[in-house]
PDB file of C-alpha atoms and ligand atoms in Angstrom:
ATOM      1  CA  MET A   1     -15.165  -4.917  15.043  1.00 58.00           C
ATOM      2  CA  ASP A   2     -13.471  -6.732  12.186  1.00 64.00           C
ATOM      3  CA  ARG A   3     -11.703  -4.526   9.708  1.00 91.00           C
ATOM      4  CA  ARG A   4     -10.871  -5.652   6.218  1.00 97.00           C
ATOM      5  CA  LEU A   5      -9.286  -2.659   4.625  1.00 97.00           C
ATOM      6  CA  VAL A   6      -7.613  -1.890   1.324  1.00 98.00           C
ATOM      7  CA  LEU A   7      -5.356   1.148   0.900  1.00 98.00           C
ATOM      8  CA  ILE A   8      -5.204   2.542  -2.635  1.00 97.00           C
ATOM      9  CA  GLY A   9      -3.178   5.458  -3.953  1.00 97.00           C
ATOM     10  CA  PRO A  10      -0.190   6.200  -6.158  1.00 96.00           C
ATOM     11  CA  PRO A  11       3.269   5.243  -4.874  1.00 94.00           C
ATOM     12  CA  GLY A  12       4.623   7.768  -2.371  1.00 92.00           C
ATOM     13  CA  THR A  13       1.308   8.814  -0.835  1.00 95.00           C
ATOM     14  CA  GLY A  14       2.243   7.236   2.499  1.00 92.00           C
ATOM     15  CA  LYS A  15       0.131   4.065   2.219  1.00 94.00           C
ATOM     16  CA  GLY A  16       2.833   1.893   3.778  1.00 92.00           C
ATOM     17  CA  THR A  17       3.394   4.214   6.732  1.00 92.00           C
ATOM     18  CA  GLN A  18      -0.330   4.653   7.361  1.00 96.00           C
ATOM     19  CA  ALA A  19      -0.983   0.922   7.027  1.00 96.00           C
ATOM     20  CA  GLN A  20       1.767   0.250   9.580  1.00 93.00           C
ATOM     21  CA  MET A  21       0.230   2.735  12.035  1.00 94.00           C
ATOM     22  CA  LEU A  22      -3.296   1.375  11.583  1.00 95.00           C
ATOM     23  CA  SER A  23      -1.975  -2.148  12.024  1.00 95.00           C
ATOM     24  CA  GLU A  24      -0.337  -1.217  15.350  1.00 94.00           C
ATOM     25  CA  GLU A  25      -3.424   0.640  16.558  1.00 94.00           C
ATOM     26  CA  TRP A  26      -5.930  -2.075  15.651  1.00 93.00           C
ATOM     27  CA  LYS A  27      -3.661  -5.094  16.152  1.00 95.00           C
ATOM     28  CA  ILE A  28      -4.409  -6.570  12.741  1.00 96.00           C
ATOM     29  CA  PRO A  29      -1.795  -7.550  10.144  1.00 97.00           C
ATOM     30  CA  HIS A  30      -0.450  -5.134   7.567  1.00 96.00           C
ATOM     31  CA  ILE A  31      -0.119  -7.029   4.302  1.00 97.00           C
ATOM     32  CA  SER A  32       2.084  -5.188   1.830  1.00 96.00           C
ATOM     33  CA  THR A  33       2.397  -7.066  -1.446  1.00 97.00           C
ATOM     34  CA  GLY A  34       5.455  -4.946  -2.357  1.00 94.00           C
ATOM     35  CA  SER A  35       7.181  -6.092   0.868  1.00 92.00           C
ATOM     36  CA  LEU A  36       6.169  -9.734   0.314  1.00 95.00           C
ATOM     37  CA  LEU A  37       7.682  -9.590  -3.181  1.00 96.00           C
ATOM     38  CA  ARG A  38      10.861  -7.811  -2.046  1.00 93.00           C
ATOM     39  CA  GLU A  39      11.332 -10.504   0.625  1.00 92.00           C
ATOM     40  CA  ALA A  40      10.911 -13.176  -2.060  1.00 95.00           C
ATOM     41  CA  VAL A  41      13.552 -11.477  -4.231  1.00 95.00           C
ATOM     42  CA  GLU A  42      15.979 -11.172  -1.317  1.00 91.00           C
ATOM     43  CA  SER A  43      15.509 -14.778  -0.237  1.00 94.00           C
ATOM     44  CA  GLY A  44      16.322 -15.947  -3.772  1.00 96.00           C
ATOM     45  CA  SER A  45      13.128 -18.040  -3.954  1.00 96.00           C
ATOM     46  CA  GLU A  46      11.585 -19.198  -7.220  1.00 96.00           C
ATOM     47  CA  LEU A  47       8.887 -16.526  -6.870  1.00 96.00           C
ATOM     48  CA  GLY A  48      11.596 -13.902  -6.298  1.00 97.00           C
ATOM     49  CA  GLY A  49      13.329 -14.924  -9.505  1.00 96.00           C
ATOM     50  CA  VAL A  50      10.102 -14.562 -11.486  1.00 96.00           C
ATOM     51  CA  VAL A  51       9.046 -11.155 -10.116  1.00 97.00           C
ATOM     52  CA  GLU A  52      12.397  -9.357  -9.879  1.00 96.00           C
ATOM     53  CA  GLN A  53      12.489  -8.014 -13.419  1.00 95.00           C
ATOM     54  CA  TYR A  54       8.953  -6.602 -13.263  1.00 97.00           C
ATOM     55  CA  MET A  55       9.719  -4.802 -10.007  1.00 96.00           C
ATOM     56  CA  ARG A  56      13.034  -3.469 -11.216  1.00 93.00           C
ATOM     57  CA  SER A  57      11.376  -1.857 -14.235  1.00 93.00           C
ATOM     58  CA  GLY A  58       8.321  -0.496 -12.387  1.00 93.00           C
ATOM     59  CA  GLU A  59       5.931  -2.875 -14.197  1.00 95.00           C
ATOM     60  CA  LEU A  60       3.169  -4.764 -12.451  1.00 97.00           C
ATOM     61  CA  VAL A  61       3.729  -8.431 -11.654  1.00 98.00           C
ATOM     62  CA  PRO A  62       1.164 -10.576 -13.566  1.00 98.00           C
ATOM     63  CA  ASP A  63      -2.251 -10.872 -11.923  1.00 98.00           C
ATOM     64  CA  ASN A  64      -2.260 -14.673 -11.593  1.00 98.00           C
ATOM     65  CA  ILE A  65       0.994 -14.591  -9.602  1.00 98.00           C
ATOM     66  CA  MET A  66      -0.272 -11.774  -7.370  1.00 98.00           C
ATOM     67  CA  LEU A  67      -3.538 -13.566  -6.699  1.00 98.00           C
ATOM     68  CA  ASP A  68      -1.660 -16.696  -5.616  1.00 97.00           C
ATOM     69  CA  VAL A  69       0.594 -14.656  -3.308  1.00 98.00           C
ATOM     70  CA  VAL A  70      -2.348 -12.864  -1.684  1.00 98.00           C
ATOM     71  CA  LYS A  71      -4.586 -15.917  -1.391  1.00 97.00           C
ATOM     72  CA  GLU A  72      -1.765 -17.765   0.336  1.00 97.00           C
ATOM     73  CA  ARG A  73      -1.220 -14.848   2.763  1.00 97.00           C
ATOM     74  CA  LEU A  74      -4.944 -14.515   3.486  1.00 97.00           C
ATOM     75  CA  SER A  75      -5.120 -18.205   4.400  1.00 96.00           C
ATOM     76  CA  HIS A  76      -3.064 -17.584   7.580  1.00 96.00           C
ATOM     77  CA  ASN A  77      -4.914 -17.566  10.920  1.00 96.00           C
ATOM     78  CA  ASP A  78      -3.742 -14.086  11.893  1.00 96.00           C
ATOM     79  CA  VAL A  79      -6.184 -12.424   9.445  1.00 96.00           C
ATOM     80  CA  SER A  80      -9.274 -13.764  11.200  1.00 93.00           C
ATOM     81  CA  GLY A  81      -9.855 -10.434  13.028  1.00 93.00           C
ATOM     82  CA  GLY A  82      -9.201  -8.318   9.936  1.00 96.00           C
ATOM     83  CA  PHE A  83      -6.278  -7.079   7.849  1.00 98.00           C
ATOM     84  CA  ILE A  84      -4.938  -4.099   5.942  1.00 98.00           C
ATOM     85  CA  LEU A  85      -4.027  -4.720   2.322  1.00 98.00           C
ATOM     86  CA  ASP A  86      -1.426  -2.253   1.060  1.00 97.00           C
ATOM     87  CA  GLY A  87      -0.559  -2.370  -2.646  1.00 96.00           C
ATOM     88  CA  PHE A  88      -3.214  -4.941  -3.587  1.00 98.00           C
ATOM     89  CA  PRO A  89      -5.432  -5.041  -5.594  1.00 98.00           C
ATOM     90  CA  ARG A  90      -3.789  -2.941  -8.278  1.00 97.00           C
ATOM     91  CA  THR A  91      -5.855  -3.986 -11.314  1.00 98.00           C
ATOM     92  CA  ILE A  92      -9.522  -4.725 -11.974  1.00 96.00           C
ATOM     93  CA  GLU A  93      -8.531  -8.346 -12.588  1.00 97.00           C
ATOM     94  CA  GLN A  94      -6.962  -8.560  -9.110  1.00 98.00           C
ATOM     95  CA  ALA A  95     -10.016  -6.947  -7.471  1.00 97.00           C
ATOM     96  CA  GLU A  96     -12.300  -9.424  -9.210  1.00 96.00           C
ATOM     97  CA  GLY A  97     -10.005 -12.273  -8.159  1.00 97.00           C
ATOM     98  CA  LEU A  98     -10.198 -11.051  -4.558  1.00 97.00           C
ATOM     99  CA  ASP A  99     -14.010 -10.884  -4.825  1.00 96.00           C
ATOM    100  CA  ARG A 100     -14.035 -14.497  -6.016  1.00 96.00           C
ATOM    101  CA  THR A 101     -12.299 -15.638  -2.802  1.00 94.00           C
ATOM    102  CA  GLY A 102     -15.484 -14.586  -0.973  1.00 94.00           C
ATOM    103  CA  ILE A 103     -13.524 -12.279   1.349  1.00 93.00           C
ATOM    104  CA  ASP A 104     -15.520  -9.073   1.676  1.00 92.00           C
ATOM    105  CA  ILE A 105     -13.648  -5.794   1.849  1.00 96.00           C
ATOM    106  CA  ASP A 106     -15.261  -3.348   4.317  1.00 94.00           C
ATOM    107  CA  ARG A 107     -13.505  -0.150   3.295  1.00 96.00           C
ATOM    108  CA  VAL A 108     -11.149   1.179   0.676  1.00 97.00           C
ATOM    109  CA  VAL A 109      -9.053   4.114   1.818  1.00 97.00           C
ATOM    110  CA  TYR A 110      -7.944   6.151  -1.183  1.00 98.00           C
ATOM    111  CA  ILE A 111      -5.037   8.469  -0.348  1.00 98.00           C
ATOM    112  CA  TYR A 112      -4.324  11.245  -2.851  1.00 97.00           C
ATOM    113  CA  VAL A 113      -1.330  13.583  -3.210  1.00 96.00           C
ATOM    114  CA  ASP A 114      -0.123  15.741  -6.165  1.00 93.00           C
ATOM    115  CA  GLU A 115       2.401  14.105  -8.480  1.00 93.00           C
ATOM    116  CA  ASP A 116       5.087  16.788  -7.853  1.00 94.00           C
ATOM    117  CA  GLU A 117       4.903  16.074  -4.133  1.00 93.00           C
ATOM    118  CA  ILE A 118       4.970  12.312  -4.780  1.00 95.00           C
ATOM    119  CA  ILE A 119       8.181  12.633  -6.779  1.00 94.00           C
ATOM    120  CA  ARG A 120       9.754  14.832  -4.094  1.00 93.00           C
ATOM    121  CA  ARG A 121       8.828  12.291  -1.409  1.00 92.00           C
ATOM    122  CA  LEU A 122      10.032   9.221  -3.314  1.00 93.00           C
ATOM    123  CA  LEU A 123      13.358  10.807  -4.161  1.00 92.00           C
ATOM    124  CA  SER A 124      14.023  11.405  -0.449  1.00 89.00           C
ATOM    125  CA  ARG A 125      12.572   8.108   0.831  1.00 89.00           C
ATOM    126  CA  TYR A 126      14.704   5.729   2.893  1.00 91.00           C
ATOM    127  CA  GLU A 127      13.484   2.468   4.353  1.00 89.00           C
ATOM    128  CA  CYS A 128      14.613  -0.423   6.512  1.00 89.00           C
ATOM    129  CA  PRO A 129      15.574  -3.418   4.345  1.00 86.00           C
ATOM    130  CA  LYS A 130      14.611  -5.727   7.217  1.00 85.00           C
ATOM    131  CA  CYS A 131      11.221  -4.604   8.571  1.00 84.00           C
ATOM    132  CA  GLY A 132      10.069  -2.129   5.910  1.00 82.00           C
ATOM    133  CA  TYR A 133      10.040   0.848   8.318  1.00 85.00           C
ATOM    134  CA  ILE A 134       9.853   4.027   6.203  1.00 85.00           C
ATOM    135  CA  LYS A 135      11.627   7.227   7.187  1.00 83.00           C
ATOM    136  CA  GLY A 136       9.379  10.238   6.649  1.00 69.00           C
ATOM    137  CA  ALA A 137      10.657  12.966   4.313  1.00 64.00           C
ATOM    138  CA  GLU A 138      10.562  15.409   7.265  1.00 65.00           C
ATOM    139  CA  ASN A 139      12.828  13.192   9.394  1.00 66.00           C
ATOM    140  CA  ASN A 140      16.246  14.019   7.957  1.00 67.00           C
ATOM    141  CA  LYS A 141      18.516  12.926  10.759  1.00 76.00           C
ATOM    142  CA  GLU A 142      17.582   9.256  11.009  1.00 80.00           C
ATOM    143  CA  ASP A 143      19.931   6.880   9.179  1.00 89.00           C
ATOM    144  CA  VAL A 144      19.325   3.605  11.028  1.00 93.00           C
ATOM    145  CA  CYS A 145      16.025   1.836  11.655  1.00 92.00           C
ATOM    146  CA  PRO A 146      14.662   2.734  15.127  1.00 89.00           C
ATOM    147  CA  LYS A 147      13.237  -0.809  15.431  1.00 88.00           C
ATOM    148  CA  CYS A 148      16.014  -3.034  13.993  1.00 92.00           C
ATOM    149  CA  GLY A 149      19.111  -0.799  14.173  1.00 93.00           C
ATOM    150  CA  VAL A 150      19.838  -1.667  10.506  1.00 93.00           C
ATOM    151  CA  LYS A 151      21.080   1.022   8.090  1.00 94.00           C
ATOM    152  CA  LEU A 152      18.204   2.589   6.117  1.00 94.00           C
ATOM    153  CA  VAL A 153      18.490   2.315   2.320  1.00 93.00           C
ATOM    154  CA  ARG A 154      16.883   3.818  -0.801  1.00 92.00           C
ATOM    155  CA  ARG A 155      14.639   1.451  -2.767  1.00 90.00           C
ATOM    156  CA  ALA A 156      16.047   0.414  -6.154  1.00 89.00           C
ATOM    157  CA  ASP A 157      12.789   1.484  -7.876  1.00 91.00           C
ATOM    158  CA  ASP A 158      12.834   4.975  -6.293  1.00 92.00           C
ATOM    159  CA  ASP A 159      14.735   6.255  -9.332  1.00 93.00           C
ATOM    160  CA  ILE A 160      13.232   9.164 -11.288  1.00 95.00           C
ATOM    161  CA  ASP A 161      12.597   7.267 -14.540  1.00 95.00           C
ATOM    162  CA  ILE A 162      11.132   4.271 -12.728  1.00 95.00           C
ATOM    163  CA  ILE A 163       9.012   6.536 -10.503  1.00 96.00           C
ATOM    164  CA  LYS A 164       7.500   8.128 -13.644  1.00 96.00           C
ATOM    165  CA  LYS A 165       6.826   4.669 -15.035  1.00 96.00           C
ATOM    166  CA  ARG A 166       5.176   3.550 -11.780  1.00 96.00           C
ATOM    167  CA  LEU A 167       2.954   6.655 -11.770  1.00 96.00           C
ATOM    168  CA  LYS A 168       1.898   5.970 -15.366  1.00 97.00           C
ATOM    169  CA  VAL A 169       1.139   2.324 -14.517  1.00 96.00           C
ATOM    170  CA  TYR A 170      -0.870   3.543 -11.510  1.00 97.00           C
ATOM    171  CA  ARG A 171      -2.928   5.984 -13.610  1.00 96.00           C
ATOM    172  CA  GLU A 172      -3.615   3.442 -16.343  1.00 97.00           C
ATOM    173  CA  GLN A 173      -4.164   0.242 -14.375  1.00 97.00           C
ATOM    174  CA  THR A 174      -4.915   1.023 -10.736  1.00 97.00           C
ATOM    175  CA  GLU A 175      -6.917   4.248 -10.756  1.00 96.00           C
ATOM    176  CA  PRO A 176      -9.823   2.700 -12.739  1.00 95.00           C
ATOM    177  CA  LEU A 177     -10.178   0.283  -9.869  1.00 95.00           C
ATOM    178  CA  LEU A 178     -11.562   3.030  -7.654  1.00 96.00           C
ATOM    179  CA  ASP A 179     -14.844   2.937  -9.584  1.00 94.00           C
ATOM    180  CA  HIS A 180     -15.099  -0.794  -8.866  1.00 93.00           C
ATOM    181  CA  TYR A 181     -15.265   0.070  -5.151  1.00 96.00           C
ATOM    182  CA  LYS A 182     -17.015   3.453  -5.453  1.00 95.00           C
ATOM    183  CA  ASP A 183     -19.991   1.640  -6.957  1.00 94.00           C
ATOM    184  CA  ARG A 184     -20.260  -0.231  -3.650  1.00 94.00           C
ATOM    185  CA  GLY A 185     -20.057   2.990  -1.626  1.00 94.00           C
ATOM    186  CA  ILE A 186     -17.078   1.848   0.440  1.00 95.00           C
ATOM    187  CA  VAL A 187     -14.394   4.334  -0.646  1.00 96.00           C
ATOM    188  CA  LEU A 188     -13.053   6.852   1.876  1.00 96.00           C
ATOM    189  CA  GLU A 189     -11.069   9.608   0.133  1.00 97.00           C
ATOM    190  CA  VAL A 190      -8.265  11.057   2.241  1.00 97.00           C
ATOM    191  CA  ASP A 191      -5.995  14.018   1.527  1.00 97.00           C
ATOM    192  CA  GLY A 192      -2.443  12.652   1.918  1.00 97.00           C
ATOM    193  CA  ASN A 193      -0.796  16.077   2.217  1.00 95.00           C
ATOM    194  CA  GLY A 194       0.561  17.150   5.594  1.00 93.00           C
ATOM    195  CA  THR A 195       2.367  15.251   8.331  1.00 92.00           C
ATOM    196  CA  VAL A 196       2.077  11.512   8.892  1.00 92.00           C
ATOM    197  CA  GLU A 197       0.056  12.176  12.076  1.00 95.00           C
ATOM    198  CA  GLU A 198      -2.345  14.562  10.315  1.00 96.00           C
ATOM    199  CA  VAL A 199      -3.066  12.023   7.585  1.00 97.00           C
ATOM    200  CA  PHE A 200      -3.482   9.263  10.183  1.00 97.00           C
ATOM    201  CA  ARG A 201      -6.048  11.350  12.097  1.00 97.00           C
ATOM    202  CA  ARG A 202      -7.957  12.022   8.845  1.00 97.00           C
ATOM    203  CA  ILE A 203      -8.129   8.287   8.097  1.00 96.00           C
ATOM    204  CA  GLU A 204      -9.209   7.337  11.610  1.00 94.00           C
ATOM    205  CA  LYS A 205     -11.821  10.082  11.771  1.00 94.00           C
ATOM    206  CA  GLY A 206     -13.152   9.168   8.310  1.00 94.00           C
ATOM    207  CA  LEU A 207     -13.477   5.511   9.216  1.00 91.00           C
ATOM    208  CA  ILE A 208     -15.104   6.192  12.575  1.00 85.00           C
ATOM    209  CA  ASP A 209     -17.555   8.714  11.058  1.00 81.00           C
ATOM    210  CA  GLU A 210     -18.538   6.206   8.380  1.00 74.00           C
ATOM    211  CA  ASP A 211     -19.012   3.468  10.999  1.00 73.00           C
ATOM    212  CA  LYS A 212     -21.372   5.783  12.930  1.00 73.00           C
ATOM    213  CA  HIS A 213     -23.191   6.565   9.713  1.00 72.00           C
ATOM    214  CA  GLN A 214     -23.840   2.888   9.091  1.00 68.00           C
ATOM    215  CA  GLU A 215     -25.104   2.140  12.624  1.00 65.00           C
TER     216      GLU A 215
HETATM  217  P1  AMP B   1       5.106  -1.265  -3.766  1.00 74.90           P
HETATM  218  O1  AMP B   1       6.054  -1.542  -2.650  1.00 74.90           O
HETATM  219  O2  AMP B   1       3.673  -1.450  -3.376  1.00 74.90           O
HETATM  220  O3  AMP B   1       5.357   0.090  -4.398  1.00 74.90           O
HETATM  221  O4  AMP B   1       5.384  -2.361  -4.897  1.00 74.90           O
HETATM  222  C1  AMP B   1       6.644  -2.453  -5.532  1.00 74.90           C
HETATM  223  C2  AMP B   1       6.529  -3.220  -6.820  1.00 74.90           C
HETATM  224  O5  AMP B   1       6.061  -4.545  -6.546  1.00 74.90           O
HETATM  225  C3  AMP B   1       5.553  -2.659  -7.846  1.00 74.90           C
HETATM  226  O6  AMP B   1       6.113  -1.632  -8.639  1.00 74.90           O
HETATM  227  C4  AMP B   1       5.218  -3.911  -8.653  1.00 74.90           C
HETATM  228  O7  AMP B   1       6.278  -4.255  -9.535  1.00 74.90           O
HETATM  229  C5  AMP B   1       5.182  -4.998  -7.572  1.00 74.90           C
HETATM  230  N1  AMP B   1       3.830  -5.148  -6.993  1.00 74.90           N
HETATM  231  C6  AMP B   1       3.457  -4.944  -5.698  1.00 74.90           C
HETATM  232  N2  AMP B   1       2.153  -5.190  -5.524  1.00 74.90           N
HETATM  233  C7  AMP B   1       1.669  -5.549  -6.735  1.00 74.90           C
HETATM  234  C8  AMP B   1       0.378  -5.907  -7.226  1.00 74.90           C
HETATM  235  N3  AMP B   1      -0.706  -5.934  -6.434  1.00 74.90           N
HETATM  236  N4  AMP B   1       0.267  -6.209  -8.548  1.00 74.90           N
HETATM  237  C9  AMP B   1       1.326  -6.211  -9.371  1.00 74.90           C
HETATM  238  N5  AMP B   1       2.565  -5.867  -8.983  1.00 74.90           N
HETATM  239  C10 AMP B   1       2.755  -5.534  -7.678  1.00 74.90           C
END
């Protein structure tokens, strides 16, 4: 079955980790707009130059730029069997832009976690600068990426003031988007507390139960 999924939730709820796991399980691409933009910044491309300042300050990159980035990515052949969008859409404007492409989203997985826990997680988050692998907060010993062998680093925007800004931006601009999808009855709400495996099982079970429901 094709899966065209969107993961929504504040930063630090484990969307990236869960998207990576779902992508491996279902063999469909994980499309993280944050990773695409960080790659653009690192490569020194024109796009990277434009988006760097927004990312550094925890602001959203303008919708027209994001829509171009995502439309380009969704034009690749590897999305024909489905995809997992992580970090997009983040505004009503982006969701409407995605609707206009004619690509139907099957499910929106909304992962929720308390803000205190989010801050705790983001302040102890390390990730691989090469492949985006994220070290779980519970995994204290790891300091190199198990896939690439590269030293894990903290993200520049995982700084307390920028985290607070990102949470505010999420509440004001992204949360209202849930209603856009709730009206269509495609939102699966998942408790993001607990271990990575527990959350993964909740998502899988929720999606499978809903599939059965629709049969
Ligand atoms: P993330 O890795 O998803 O936390 O994204 C990191 C940063 O990239 C965000 O704080 C934004 O500056 C930018 N970004 C990623 N995705 C989007 C999006 N869909 N719309 C606007 N800005 C985005």
